[in-house]
């Protein structure tokens, strides 16, 4: 454990000069703006500081992306493929270091982060290999014309990411943007900025030309805002809270930004009485308590059919009490700390809200005693109702709200009764019901008899307040590229004549 933490500390020690600045035009740039603290969730200690990009630093990053765009978008896609595959190789080679940095400043657990780093590499490899076909379009013939569509990169784009699984999420956005031929200015979350620096350094080590991928640090309301307002930025790929998505849409309105939003969720796992209840329990617990409950696709609402509800909840509570909470670097740890004291306060506040609303705390419900880190006991709220705030609001911690339902119609009504629509999980052995309920759930993604298992060619994204647009497969290229239609006349049609 100490060795992994030392690995992370020595990785961030190389990010001089301190405080952490930016990476612009292929080189580190010291920040001159106000600095802010970066804390270690596992210890509550100060790890260092980063700087909020000044206006001129932000403008320099956008100018670097703008200047690099013509050459990068004209680079043969086979060449882009080679470089991006090299990025993937280097991520794999440094996966332990990346995972350790995620444990250090995001407080995520080693057991999940070692896989997340590899997932980051897979994201790069997947989109690298698709680069040669990214511009492909369709042939849409009519009697008089042959219409041919083609795609080209939209221009410099902003990628703005949150703190929950910072490295993996950044690669999910940055890899398709670069494969499409776009240049990038990335702003990572201010609470966990270190792995973003690793990524931009790795990309340059792999041979990415200077200016193609730039990273700026800073706060959302200053650096993030300026980036989304900048006229040279053509599109904003954003992952974060729904309210921030709404702010970004307003900020980008004057310059008519194209936006892609992956936002919050309050996802239901719906367990029918005929389900494989053992597997359903495993999956429900995994989807809410892994990643410290700080997961957009978490199963934060557990809807269980009333006939099996009491036993299912009793079994869940017993398992939740046994979850191993502790040092994120310890491979045995299942639940680590929350990211920041402010987020810790938010999660804690829902304990009083739950009891005030009449729910029962069946497990957890309090901070973990005797630690300076931001550890909160994995918590299960039982006997909740769909109208309660604990069933409506995204808590984004290791907190599960269990609600009974009567029949299929009741399950669908309760599952859909939230402002969000990211993911749904459904457990039943009845195939026809699985199909009916999947179609009725107002969400972007449904998993039947499964936890969230990603397949990169499939679409990822949400409905309602959970987002706009889809990532994955060709959907990613649709966002980062403009489609053009070219109509070629066969010379058979009559051109209308005027002014004769
Ligand atoms: P957040 O919205 O507070 O911050 C996300 C990023 O936006 C940060 O980099 C922040 O600095 C920046 N930002 C904040 N205000 C801004 C502004 N006005 N203009 C431009 N940028 C601004 O989100 P968070 O608290 O970091 O992350 C947690 C949220 O992310 C949760 O709601 C979670 O569900 C969501 N999330 C969604 C997905 C998904 O795929 N749908 C994935 C992961 C996380």
Short mmCIF file of C-alpha atoms and ligand atoms in Angstrom, two decimals:
data_model
loop_
_atom_site.label_atom_id
_atom_site.label_comp_id
_atom_site.label_asym_id
_atom_site.label_seq_id
_atom_site.Cartn_x
_atom_site.Cartn_y
_atom_site.Cartn_z
CA UNK A 1 0.00 0.00 0.00
CA UNK A 2 2.77 2.41 0.91
CA UNK A 3 4.61 1.46 -2.27
CA UNK A 4 1.56 2.33 -4.39
CA UNK A 5 1.09 5.65 -2.61
CA UNK A 6 4.80 6.41 -3.05
CA UNK A 7 4.44 5.63 -6.75
CA UNK A 8 1.62 8.17 -7.00
CA UNK A 9 3.53 10.78 -4.98
CA UNK A 10 6.62 10.40 -7.13
CA UNK A 11 4.48 10.69 -10.29
CA UNK A 12 2.94 13.99 -9.20
CA UNK A 13 6.32 15.26 -7.97
CA UNK A 14 7.48 15.23 -11.60
CA UNK A 15 4.76 17.70 -12.61
CA UNK A 16 6.89 20.74 -11.90
CA UNK A 17 6.97 23.64 -11.67
CA UNK A 18 4.60 23.83 -8.71
CA UNK A 19 1.81 24.72 -8.27
CA UNK A 20 0.41 22.62 -11.11
CA UNK A 21 -0.06 24.76 -14.17
CA UNK A 22 -1.09 23.86 -17.71
CA UNK A 23 0.16 21.98 -20.76
CA UNK A 24 0.00 24.12 -23.87
CA UNK A 25 1.49 23.71 -27.33
CA UNK A 26 3.34 20.53 -26.39
CA UNK A 27 5.01 21.77 -23.18
CA UNK A 28 4.22 22.40 -19.50
CA UNK A 29 3.41 26.02 -18.72
CA UNK A 30 3.60 27.52 -15.23
CA UNK A 31 0.30 29.00 -14.11
CA UNK A 32 0.14 32.62 -13.04
CA UNK A 33 -3.50 32.63 -11.89
CA UNK A 34 -4.80 32.16 -8.35
CA UNK A 35 -3.96 28.78 -6.88
CA UNK A 36 -6.30 26.32 -5.19
CA UNK A 37 -5.66 23.32 -2.93
CA UNK A 38 -5.73 19.69 -3.95
CA UNK A 39 -6.46 17.41 -1.00
CA UNK A 40 -6.05 13.68 -0.51
CA UNK A 41 -9.45 12.13 0.19
CA UNK A 42 -7.93 9.16 2.03
CA UNK A 43 -6.03 11.25 4.58
CA UNK A 44 -7.55 14.72 4.42
CA UNK A 45 -4.00 16.04 3.88
CA UNK A 46 -2.86 18.66 1.40
CA UNK A 47 -1.32 17.14 -1.74
CA UNK A 48 -0.45 20.35 -3.51
CA UNK A 49 -1.95 23.21 -5.43
CA UNK A 50 -3.00 23.94 -8.98
CA UNK A 51 -3.61 27.25 -10.67
CA UNK A 52 -6.72 28.67 -12.23
CA UNK A 53 -5.83 29.53 -15.85
CA UNK A 54 -5.58 33.26 -16.46
CA UNK A 55 -7.42 34.66 -19.46
CA UNK A 56 -4.19 34.84 -21.47
CA UNK A 57 -3.22 31.25 -20.56
CA UNK A 58 -6.65 30.01 -21.60
CA UNK A 59 -6.43 31.99 -24.84
CA UNK A 60 -2.97 30.52 -25.49
CA UNK A 61 -4.32 26.97 -25.08
CA UNK A 62 -7.19 27.64 -27.49
CA UNK A 63 -4.83 29.34 -29.96
CA UNK A 64 -2.51 26.31 -29.83
CA UNK A 65 -5.47 24.00 -30.61
CA UNK A 66 -6.68 26.32 -33.39
CA UNK A 67 -3.22 26.56 -35.00
CA UNK A 68 -2.66 22.80 -34.81
CA UNK A 69 -6.05 21.95 -36.30
CA UNK A 70 -5.36 22.29 -40.06
CA UNK A 71 -2.35 19.96 -39.99
CA UNK A 72 -3.84 17.42 -37.58
CA UNK A 73 -7.16 17.16 -39.41
CA UNK A 74 -5.23 16.71 -42.67
CA UNK A 75 -2.92 14.06 -41.19
CA UNK A 76 -3.65 10.74 -42.90
CA UNK A 77 -5.98 8.79 -40.61
CA UNK A 78 -3.59 5.81 -40.74
CA UNK A 79 -0.99 8.05 -39.12
CA UNK A 80 -3.46 9.22 -36.46
CA UNK A 81 -4.29 5.58 -35.85
CA UNK A 82 -0.61 4.76 -35.28
CA UNK A 83 -0.03 7.59 -32.81
CA UNK A 84 -3.22 6.91 -30.84
CA UNK A 85 -2.42 3.20 -30.61
CA UNK A 86 0.96 4.22 -29.23
CA UNK A 87 -0.87 6.31 -26.61
CA UNK A 88 -2.77 3.15 -25.66
CA UNK A 89 0.49 1.18 -25.38
CA UNK A 90 2.00 3.79 -23.08
CA UNK A 91 -1.12 3.90 -20.92
CA UNK A 92 -0.86 0.14 -20.46
CA UNK A 93 2.85 0.46 -19.64
CA UNK A 94 2.06 3.08 -16.98
CA UNK A 95 -1.25 1.63 -15.78
CA UNK A 96 -0.05 1.14 -12.21
CA UNK A 97 1.11 4.74 -11.96
CA UNK A 98 -2.19 6.02 -13.39
CA UNK A 99 -4.22 3.83 -11.02
CA UNK A 100 -2.13 5.00 -8.06
CA UNK A 101 -2.69 8.66 -8.95
CA UNK A 102 -6.46 8.04 -9.15
CA UNK A 103 -6.33 6.47 -5.66
CA UNK A 104 -4.36 9.45 -4.39
CA UNK A 105 -6.32 12.50 -5.51
CA UNK A 106 -9.72 10.97 -6.38
CA UNK A 107 -9.80 8.48 -3.49
CA UNK A 108 -10.88 5.68 -5.81
CA UNK A 109 -10.04 2.12 -4.81
CA UNK A 110 -7.10 0.27 -6.31
CA UNK A 111 -9.20 -2.81 -7.11
CA UNK A 112 -11.28 -0.78 -9.57
CA UNK A 113 -8.70 1.78 -10.74
CA UNK A 114 -6.22 -0.80 -12.00
CA UNK A 115 -8.95 -1.88 -14.45
CA UNK A 116 -10.01 1.70 -15.19
CA UNK A 117 -6.54 2.59 -16.46
CA UNK A 118 -6.66 -0.35 -18.85
CA UNK A 119 -10.15 0.76 -19.93
CA UNK A 120 -8.60 4.13 -20.79
CA UNK A 121 -6.12 2.36 -23.06
CA UNK A 122 -8.95 0.37 -24.67
CA UNK A 123 -10.79 3.62 -25.40
CA UNK A 124 -7.75 4.93 -27.26
CA UNK A 125 -7.23 1.68 -29.15
CA UNK A 126 -10.88 1.39 -30.15
CA UNK A 127 -11.12 4.89 -31.61
CA UNK A 128 -7.60 4.75 -33.09
CA UNK A 129 -8.60 1.73 -35.14
CA UNK A 130 -11.76 3.49 -36.31
CA UNK A 131 -9.93 6.65 -37.43
CA UNK A 132 -9.44 5.44 -41.04
CA UNK A 133 -13.22 5.03 -41.48
CA UNK A 134 -14.28 8.13 -39.53
CA UNK A 135 -14.89 10.27 -42.63
CA UNK A 136 -16.91 7.57 -44.39
CA UNK A 137 -20.42 8.52 -45.41
CA UNK A 138 -23.30 7.17 -47.44
CA UNK A 139 -24.28 7.06 -51.09
CA UNK A 140 -27.90 8.23 -51.47
CA UNK A 141 -28.79 8.14 -55.16
CA UNK A 142 -31.90 9.58 -56.82
CA UNK A 143 -32.82 9.41 -60.50
CA UNK A 144 -31.08 12.71 -61.26
CA UNK A 145 -28.37 12.97 -58.62
CA UNK A 146 -25.90 10.90 -56.76
CA UNK A 147 -25.75 12.23 -53.20
CA UNK A 148 -22.60 11.36 -51.33
CA UNK A 149 -22.10 12.21 -47.68
CA UNK A 150 -18.74 12.63 -46.05
CA UNK A 151 -17.55 13.81 -42.65
CA UNK A 152 -14.76 16.07 -41.52
CA UNK A 153 -13.49 17.11 -38.10
CA UNK A 154 -15.43 20.02 -36.61
CA UNK A 155 -12.41 21.95 -35.28
CA UNK A 156 -10.84 22.60 -31.85
CA UNK A 157 -13.07 21.20 -29.11
CA UNK A 158 -13.28 21.60 -25.33
CA UNK A 159 -13.44 18.52 -23.13
CA UNK A 160 -14.55 19.22 -19.56
CA UNK A 161 -14.54 16.31 -17.11
CA UNK A 162 -15.58 15.56 -13.50
CA UNK A 163 -13.66 14.08 -10.58
CA UNK A 164 -15.25 10.66 -10.09
CA UNK A 165 -13.15 8.49 -12.44
CA UNK A 166 -11.13 11.25 -14.05
CA UNK A 167 -8.67 9.33 -16.21
CA UNK A 168 -11.06 6.83 -17.79
CA UNK A 169 -13.71 9.48 -18.47
CA UNK A 170 -11.19 11.81 -20.13
CA UNK A 171 -10.00 9.10 -22.50
CA UNK A 172 -13.62 8.33 -23.41
CA UNK A 173 -13.94 11.87 -24.80
CA UNK A 174 -10.42 12.77 -25.91
CA UNK A 175 -9.67 9.56 -27.87
CA UNK A 176 -12.58 9.90 -30.37
CA UNK A 177 -11.97 13.65 -30.72
CA UNK A 178 -8.33 13.09 -31.70
CA UNK A 179 -9.19 10.11 -33.90
CA UNK A 180 -11.72 12.26 -35.77
CA UNK A 181 -9.05 14.89 -36.44
CA UNK A 182 -10.13 17.47 -33.87
CA UNK A 183 -7.71 19.25 -31.59
CA UNK A 184 -8.50 19.43 -27.89
CA UNK A 185 -8.37 21.72 -24.88
CA UNK A 186 -9.07 19.60 -21.80
CA UNK A 187 -10.10 21.02 -18.45
CA UNK A 188 -10.14 18.36 -15.73
CA UNK A 189 -12.00 18.78 -12.44
CA UNK A 190 -10.27 20.96 -9.89
CA UNK A 191 -10.51 18.33 -7.12
CA UNK A 192 -8.60 15.63 -9.05
CA UNK A 193 -6.37 17.19 -11.72
CA UNK A 194 -3.29 14.97 -11.60
CA UNK A 195 -4.15 12.06 -13.90
CA UNK A 196 -5.06 14.54 -16.65
CA UNK A 197 -1.45 15.74 -16.60
CA UNK A 198 -0.27 12.15 -16.91
CA UNK A 199 -2.51 11.66 -19.94
CA UNK A 200 -1.33 14.75 -21.82
CA UNK A 201 2.31 13.85 -21.13
CA UNK A 202 1.78 10.27 -22.32
CA UNK A 203 0.09 11.51 -25.50
CA UNK A 204 3.11 13.67 -26.33
CA UNK A 205 5.54 10.89 -25.51
CA UNK A 206 3.58 8.82 -28.06
CA UNK A 207 4.30 11.41 -30.73
CA UNK A 208 1.18 13.56 -30.77
CA UNK A 209 2.18 16.86 -32.44
CA UNK A 210 2.41 19.97 -30.25
CA UNK A 211 -0.86 21.88 -29.88
CA UNK A 212 -3.13 18.99 -30.82
CA UNK A 213 -3.96 18.20 -27.18
CA UNK A 214 -3.70 20.91 -24.53
CA UNK A 215 -4.72 20.79 -20.88
CA UNK A 216 -5.62 23.72 -18.65
CA UNK A 217 -6.33 23.64 -14.95
CA UNK A 218 -8.82 25.81 -13.20
CA UNK A 219 -12.20 26.31 -11.65
CA UNK A 220 -15.45 25.77 -13.47
CA UNK A 221 -16.83 29.26 -13.04
CA UNK A 222 -13.65 30.91 -14.41
CA UNK A 223 -11.55 28.64 -16.65
CA UNK A 224 -14.44 26.34 -17.59
CA UNK A 225 -16.70 29.27 -18.37
CA UNK A 226 -14.13 31.06 -20.54
CA UNK A 227 -13.39 27.88 -22.43
CA UNK A 228 -17.05 27.26 -23.27
CA UNK A 229 -17.50 30.89 -24.35
CA UNK A 230 -14.42 31.02 -26.56
CA UNK A 231 -15.35 31.66 -30.22
CA UNK A 232 -12.58 29.39 -31.56
CA UNK A 233 -13.92 26.37 -29.68
CA UNK A 234 -16.42 24.64 -31.97
CA UNK A 235 -17.92 22.06 -29.62
CA UNK A 236 -18.01 21.21 -25.92
CA UNK A 237 -17.95 17.62 -24.69
CA UNK A 238 -18.96 17.79 -21.05
CA UNK A 239 -19.36 15.21 -18.28
CA UNK A 240 -20.69 16.46 -14.96
CA UNK A 241 -23.75 17.66 -13.11
CA UNK A 242 -27.00 18.48 -14.87
CA UNK A 243 -27.02 22.06 -13.52
CA UNK A 244 -23.50 22.62 -14.91
CA UNK A 245 -24.66 21.31 -18.29
CA UNK A 246 -27.41 23.87 -18.25
CA UNK A 247 -24.92 26.66 -17.41
CA UNK A 248 -22.62 25.53 -20.24
CA UNK A 249 -25.49 25.61 -22.71
CA UNK A 250 -26.14 29.25 -21.77
CA UNK A 251 -22.44 30.13 -21.86
CA UNK A 252 -22.07 28.60 -25.31
CA UNK A 253 -25.24 30.13 -26.73
CA UNK A 254 -23.70 33.32 -28.16
CA UNK A 255 -21.17 31.33 -30.16
CA UNK A 256 -23.67 28.57 -31.07
CA UNK A 257 -21.62 25.78 -29.55
CA UNK A 258 -22.42 22.19 -30.36
CA UNK A 259 -22.72 20.42 -27.01
CA UNK A 260 -22.56 16.84 -25.86
CA UNK A 261 -23.64 16.27 -22.26
CA UNK A 262 -23.22 13.25 -20.00
CA UNK A 263 -24.93 14.37 -16.79
CA UNK A 264 -26.38 13.07 -13.55
CA UNK A 265 -28.47 10.01 -12.84
CA UNK A 266 -30.81 8.43 -10.32
CA UNK A 267 -30.85 5.01 -11.87
CA UNK A 268 -33.21 2.25 -10.80
CA UNK A 269 -32.46 -1.43 -10.51
CA UNK A 270 -35.83 -3.16 -10.80
CA UNK A 271 -36.01 -6.62 -9.23
CA UNK A 272 -39.07 -8.76 -9.99
CA UNK A 273 -40.02 -11.69 -7.74
CA UNK A 274 -39.16 -14.25 -10.45
CA UNK A 275 -35.57 -13.00 -10.85
CA UNK A 276 -32.35 -14.77 -9.96
CA UNK A 277 -32.35 -12.95 -6.63
CA UNK A 278 -28.78 -13.88 -5.70
CA UNK A 279 -27.35 -12.43 -8.89
CA UNK A 280 -29.67 -9.40 -8.66
CA UNK A 281 -28.39 -8.68 -5.15
CA UNK A 282 -24.75 -8.98 -6.22
CA UNK A 283 -25.30 -6.63 -9.14
CA UNK A 284 -27.33 -4.06 -7.19
CA UNK A 285 -24.66 -3.84 -4.49
CA UNK A 286 -21.82 -3.69 -6.99
CA UNK A 287 -23.45 -0.91 -9.01
CA UNK A 288 -23.97 1.40 -6.03
CA UNK A 289 -21.05 0.70 -3.70
CA UNK A 290 -18.19 0.32 -6.21
CA UNK A 291 -16.36 3.54 -7.10
CA UNK A 292 -17.39 4.83 -3.65
CA UNK A 293 -20.90 5.36 -4.99
CA UNK A 294 -19.57 8.23 -7.09
CA UNK A 295 -20.71 6.77 -10.38
CA UNK A 296 -23.13 8.28 -12.89
CA UNK A 297 -24.60 4.88 -13.79
CA UNK A 298 -24.87 3.72 -10.16
CA UNK A 299 -28.00 1.78 -9.19
CA UNK A 300 -28.93 4.35 -6.56
CA UNK A 301 -32.58 3.25 -6.37
CA UNK A 302 -33.41 -0.36 -5.58
CA UNK A 303 -37.00 -1.14 -6.64
CA UNK A 304 -37.99 -4.59 -5.36
CA UNK A 305 -41.31 -6.38 -5.82
CA UNK A 306 -43.21 -6.31 -2.52
CA UNK A 307 -43.50 -10.11 -2.19
CA UNK A 308 -39.71 -10.53 -1.99
CA UNK A 309 -38.85 -7.07 -0.61
CA UNK A 310 -38.41 -7.84 3.15
CA UNK A 311 -36.02 -10.72 2.65
CA UNK A 312 -34.12 -9.05 -0.18
CA UNK A 313 -33.58 -5.89 1.89
CA UNK A 314 -32.53 -7.86 4.98
CA UNK A 315 -29.94 -9.72 2.90
CA UNK A 316 -28.78 -6.47 1.32
CA UNK A 317 -28.39 -4.78 4.71
CA UNK A 318 -26.30 -7.67 6.04
CA UNK A 319 -23.96 -7.44 3.03
CA UNK A 320 -23.70 -3.64 3.20
CA UNK A 321 -22.61 -3.83 6.84
CA UNK A 322 -19.79 -6.15 5.81
CA UNK A 323 -18.39 -3.98 3.00
CA UNK A 324 -14.72 -3.29 3.58
CA UNK A 325 -14.23 0.47 3.87
CA UNK A 326 -10.71 1.83 4.08
CA UNK A 327 -7.43 2.82 2.48
CA UNK A 328 -8.03 3.17 -1.27
CA UNK A 329 -4.53 1.79 -1.98
CA UNK A 330 -5.35 -1.48 -0.22
CA UNK A 331 -6.42 -4.02 -2.90
CA UNK A 332 -8.86 -5.54 -0.39
CA UNK A 333 -10.74 -2.25 0.12
CA UNK A 334 -14.19 -2.19 -1.46
CA UNK A 335 -15.30 1.34 -0.56
CA UNK A 336 -12.91 4.29 -0.25
CA UNK A 337 -13.37 7.90 0.83
CA UNK A 338 -15.57 10.57 -0.72
CA UNK A 339 -13.74 13.08 -2.86
CA UNK A 340 -13.86 16.28 -0.78
CA UNK A 341 -15.17 17.69 2.51
CA UNK A 342 -17.85 19.64 0.62
CA UNK A 343 -19.14 16.49 -1.08
CA UNK A 344 -18.86 14.60 2.22
CA UNK A 345 -21.12 17.23 3.83
CA UNK A 346 -23.64 16.82 1.02
CA UNK A 347 -23.81 13.03 1.36
CA UNK A 348 -24.04 13.29 5.17
CA UNK A 349 -26.93 15.76 4.94
CA UNK A 350 -29.11 13.08 3.32
CA UNK A 351 -29.11 11.02 6.54
CA UNK A 352 -31.30 13.59 8.32
CA UNK A 353 -33.34 14.12 5.18
CA UNK A 354 -34.03 10.35 5.00
CA UNK A 355 -35.13 9.95 8.60
CA UNK A 356 -37.05 13.22 8.46
CA UNK A 357 -38.98 11.86 5.46
CA UNK A 358 -39.77 8.62 7.33
CA UNK A 359 -37.32 6.20 5.72
CA UNK A 360 -35.41 3.69 7.84
CA UNK A 361 -31.61 3.48 7.85
CA UNK A 362 -31.08 -0.26 7.48
CA UNK A 363 -27.28 -0.04 7.30
CA UNK A 364 -24.63 2.66 7.75
CA UNK A 365 -25.86 6.21 8.12
CA UNK A 366 -22.82 7.92 9.64
CA UNK A 367 -19.24 9.00 8.96
CA UNK A 368 -16.57 6.39 9.67
CA UNK A 369 -15.09 7.31 13.05
CA UNK A 370 -11.39 7.71 13.83
CA UNK A 371 -10.09 8.89 10.45
CA UNK A 372 -9.11 12.23 9.00
CA UNK A 373 -10.10 11.04 5.52
CA UNK A 374 -13.57 11.62 4.09
CA UNK A 375 -14.95 8.13 4.77
CA UNK A 376 -18.68 7.56 5.03
CA UNK A 377 -20.31 4.27 5.98
CA UNK A 378 -22.02 2.51 3.07
CA UNK A 379 -25.67 3.24 3.70
CA UNK A 380 -28.97 1.59 2.87
CA UNK A 381 -32.29 3.45 3.21
CA UNK A 382 -35.26 1.09 3.44
CA UNK A 383 -39.04 1.60 3.37
CA UNK A 384 -38.54 4.64 1.18
CA UNK A 385 -41.14 6.08 -1.15
CA UNK A 386 -40.62 7.39 -4.64
CA UNK A 387 -41.80 10.89 -3.63
CA UNK A 388 -38.98 11.31 -1.08
CA UNK A 389 -35.93 13.46 -1.81
CA UNK A 390 -33.69 10.41 -1.23
CA UNK A 391 -35.47 8.78 -4.19
CA UNK A 392 -35.45 11.86 -6.41
CA UNK A 393 -32.05 13.55 -5.93
CA UNK A 394 -28.62 12.34 -7.01
CA UNK A 395 -26.66 11.81 -3.77
CA UNK A 396 -23.54 10.52 -5.57
CA UNK A 397 -22.20 8.56 -2.60
CA UNK A 398 -22.35 4.98 -1.27
CA UNK A 399 -26.03 5.38 -0.47
CA UNK A 400 -28.83 3.14 -1.75
CA UNK A 401 -32.55 3.91 -1.49
CA UNK A 402 -34.80 0.82 -1.46
CA UNK A 403 -38.46 1.13 -2.50
CA UNK A 404 -41.07 -1.65 -2.80
CA UNK A 405 -43.34 -1.95 -5.85
CA UNK A 406 -46.50 -3.97 -6.51
CA UNK A 407 -46.58 -4.98 -10.17
CA UNK A 408 -45.09 -4.24 -13.58
CA UNK A 409 -47.03 -1.01 -14.07
CA UNK A 410 -46.05 0.24 -10.61
CA UNK A 411 -42.39 -0.64 -11.26
CA UNK A 412 -42.34 1.28 -14.55
CA UNK A 413 -44.12 4.31 -13.05
CA UNK A 414 -41.71 4.46 -10.10
CA UNK A 415 -38.60 3.87 -12.21
CA UNK A 416 -39.56 6.71 -14.56
CA UNK A 417 -40.62 9.12 -11.81
CA UNK A 418 -37.36 11.09 -11.66
CA UNK A 419 -35.94 14.01 -13.62
CA UNK A 420 -33.05 11.80 -14.79
CA UNK A 421 -32.91 9.10 -17.49
CA UNK A 422 -29.42 7.68 -17.74
CA UNK A 423 -29.54 3.91 -17.09
CA UNK A 424 -31.93 1.22 -15.88
CA UNK A 425 -31.24 -2.29 -14.62
CA UNK A 426 -33.87 -4.96 -14.83
CA UNK A 427 -33.99 -8.41 -13.22
CA UNK A 428 -36.58 -10.98 -14.30
CA UNK A 429 -36.67 -14.46 -15.84
CA UNK A 430 -39.71 -13.52 -17.94
CA UNK A 431 -38.40 -12.61 -21.39
CA UNK A 432 -41.56 -10.91 -22.58
CA UNK A 433 -41.69 -8.77 -19.45
CA UNK A 434 -38.01 -7.92 -19.85
CA UNK A 435 -38.79 -6.60 -23.31
CA UNK A 436 -41.91 -4.66 -22.25
CA UNK A 437 -40.23 -3.01 -19.28
CA UNK A 438 -37.01 -2.23 -21.19
CA UNK A 439 -39.03 -0.42 -23.81
CA UNK A 440 -41.07 1.46 -21.21
CA UNK A 441 -38.10 2.74 -19.20
CA UNK A 442 -37.35 6.35 -20.15
CA UNK A 443 -33.56 6.00 -20.07
CA UNK A 444 -30.70 5.87 -22.55
CA UNK A 445 -29.40 2.44 -21.53
CA UNK A 446 -30.97 -0.70 -20.05
CA UNK A 447 -29.16 -3.76 -18.78
CA UNK A 448 -31.30 -6.89 -18.37
CA UNK A 449 -30.07 -9.42 -15.80
CA UNK A 450 -26.72 -7.68 -15.72
CA UNK A 451 -24.71 -4.97 -14.07
CA UNK A 452 -23.27 -2.22 -16.29
CA UNK A 453 -21.02 -4.02 -18.78
CA UNK A 454 -19.77 -1.70 -21.49
CA UNK A 455 -19.23 -2.67 -25.11
CA UNK A 456 -17.50 0.23 -26.87
CA UNK A 457 -19.41 0.08 -30.17
CA UNK A 458 -22.74 0.55 -28.36
CA UNK A 459 -24.28 3.96 -27.60
CA UNK A 460 -23.77 5.47 -24.14
CA UNK A 461 -25.80 8.42 -22.87
CA UNK A 462 -28.98 9.53 -21.20
CA UNK A 463 -32.41 11.05 -21.70
CA UNK A 464 -34.12 13.90 -19.77
CA UNK A 465 -31.75 15.66 -17.32
CA UNK A 466 -29.12 12.95 -17.83
CA UNK A 467 -27.75 14.28 -21.05
CA UNK A 468 -27.78 15.16 -24.69
CA UNK A 469 -26.18 12.94 -27.31
CA UNK A 470 -24.54 9.54 -27.34
CA UNK A 471 -20.94 8.36 -27.13
CA UNK A 472 -19.50 5.08 -28.34
CA UNK A 473 -18.99 3.58 -31.78
CA UNK A 474 -19.83 5.90 -34.62
CA UNK A 475 -21.99 8.10 -32.36
CA UNK A 476 -18.82 9.73 -31.01
CA UNK A 477 -17.64 10.66 -34.51
CA UNK A 478 -21.03 12.15 -35.31
CA UNK A 479 -20.43 14.65 -32.52
CA UNK A 480 -16.81 15.52 -33.31
CA UNK A 481 -17.38 15.78 -37.07
CA UNK A 482 -19.47 17.76 -39.52
CA UNK A 483 -21.41 15.83 -42.14
CA UNK A 484 -21.43 17.23 -45.65
CA UNK A 485 -23.67 16.15 -48.51
CA UNK A 486 -22.35 16.45 -52.07
CA UNK A 487 -25.01 16.18 -54.79
CA UNK A 488 -23.63 15.22 -58.23
CA UNK A 489 -26.02 15.74 -61.14
CA UNK A 490 -26.24 13.02 -63.76
CA UNK A 491 -27.08 15.70 -66.34
CA UNK A 492 -30.56 14.27 -66.79
CA UNK A 493 -32.67 16.85 -64.96
CA UNK A 494 -33.98 20.17 -66.24
CA UNK A 495 -32.55 23.22 -64.42
CA UNK A 496 -35.44 25.70 -63.82
CA UNK A 497 -35.13 28.78 -66.08
CA UNK A 498 -36.01 32.31 -64.95
CA UNK A 499 -35.81 35.82 -66.39
CA UNK A 500 -36.31 34.74 -69.96
P1 LIG B 1 -19.52 19.36 -12.00
O1 LIG B 1 -20.59 19.65 -12.98
O2 LIG B 1 -19.51 20.12 -10.73
O3 LIG B 1 -18.08 19.59 -12.64
C1 LIG B 1 -17.67 18.92 -13.81
C2 LIG B 1 -16.66 19.79 -14.53
O4 LIG B 1 -17.30 20.98 -14.98
C3 LIG B 1 -15.48 20.23 -13.67
O5 LIG B 1 -14.31 20.18 -14.45
C4 LIG B 1 -15.84 21.66 -13.33
O6 LIG B 1 -14.74 22.46 -13.04
C5 LIG B 1 -16.54 22.10 -14.59
N1 LIG B 1 -17.45 23.24 -14.45
C6 LIG B 1 -18.16 23.61 -13.36
N2 LIG B 1 -18.88 24.72 -13.63
C7 LIG B 1 -18.62 25.06 -14.92
C8 LIG B 1 -19.06 26.11 -15.78
N3 LIG B 1 -19.92 27.04 -15.38
N4 LIG B 1 -18.58 26.14 -17.05
C9 LIG B 1 -17.73 25.19 -17.49
N5 LIG B 1 -17.25 24.19 -16.71
C10 LIG B 1 -17.71 24.12 -15.45
O7 LIG B 1 -19.57 17.80 -11.74
P2 LIG B 1 -18.73 16.97 -10.66
O8 LIG B 1 -19.28 17.28 -9.31
O9 LIG B 1 -17.28 17.17 -10.94
O10 LIG B 1 -19.08 15.46 -11.08
C11 LIG B 1 -20.16 14.74 -10.61
C12 LIG B 1 -21.30 14.74 -11.61
O11 LIG B 1 -20.87 14.19 -12.85
C13 LIG B 1 -22.47 13.88 -11.17
O12 LIG B 1 -23.67 14.56 -11.40
C14 LIG B 1 -22.37 12.66 -12.08
O13 LIG B 1 -23.58 11.97 -12.29
C15 LIG B 1 -21.86 13.28 -13.33
N6 LIG B 1 -21.25 12.25 -14.20
C16 LIG B 1 -21.96 11.85 -15.30
C17 LIG B 1 -21.45 10.85 -16.13
C18 LIG B 1 -22.23 10.36 -17.32
O14 LIG B 1 -21.65 9.65 -18.14
N7 LIG B 1 -23.50 10.69 -17.47
C19 LIG B 1 -20.21 10.28 -15.83
C20 LIG B 1 -19.53 10.70 -14.69
C21 LIG B 1 -20.07 11.70 -13.89
#
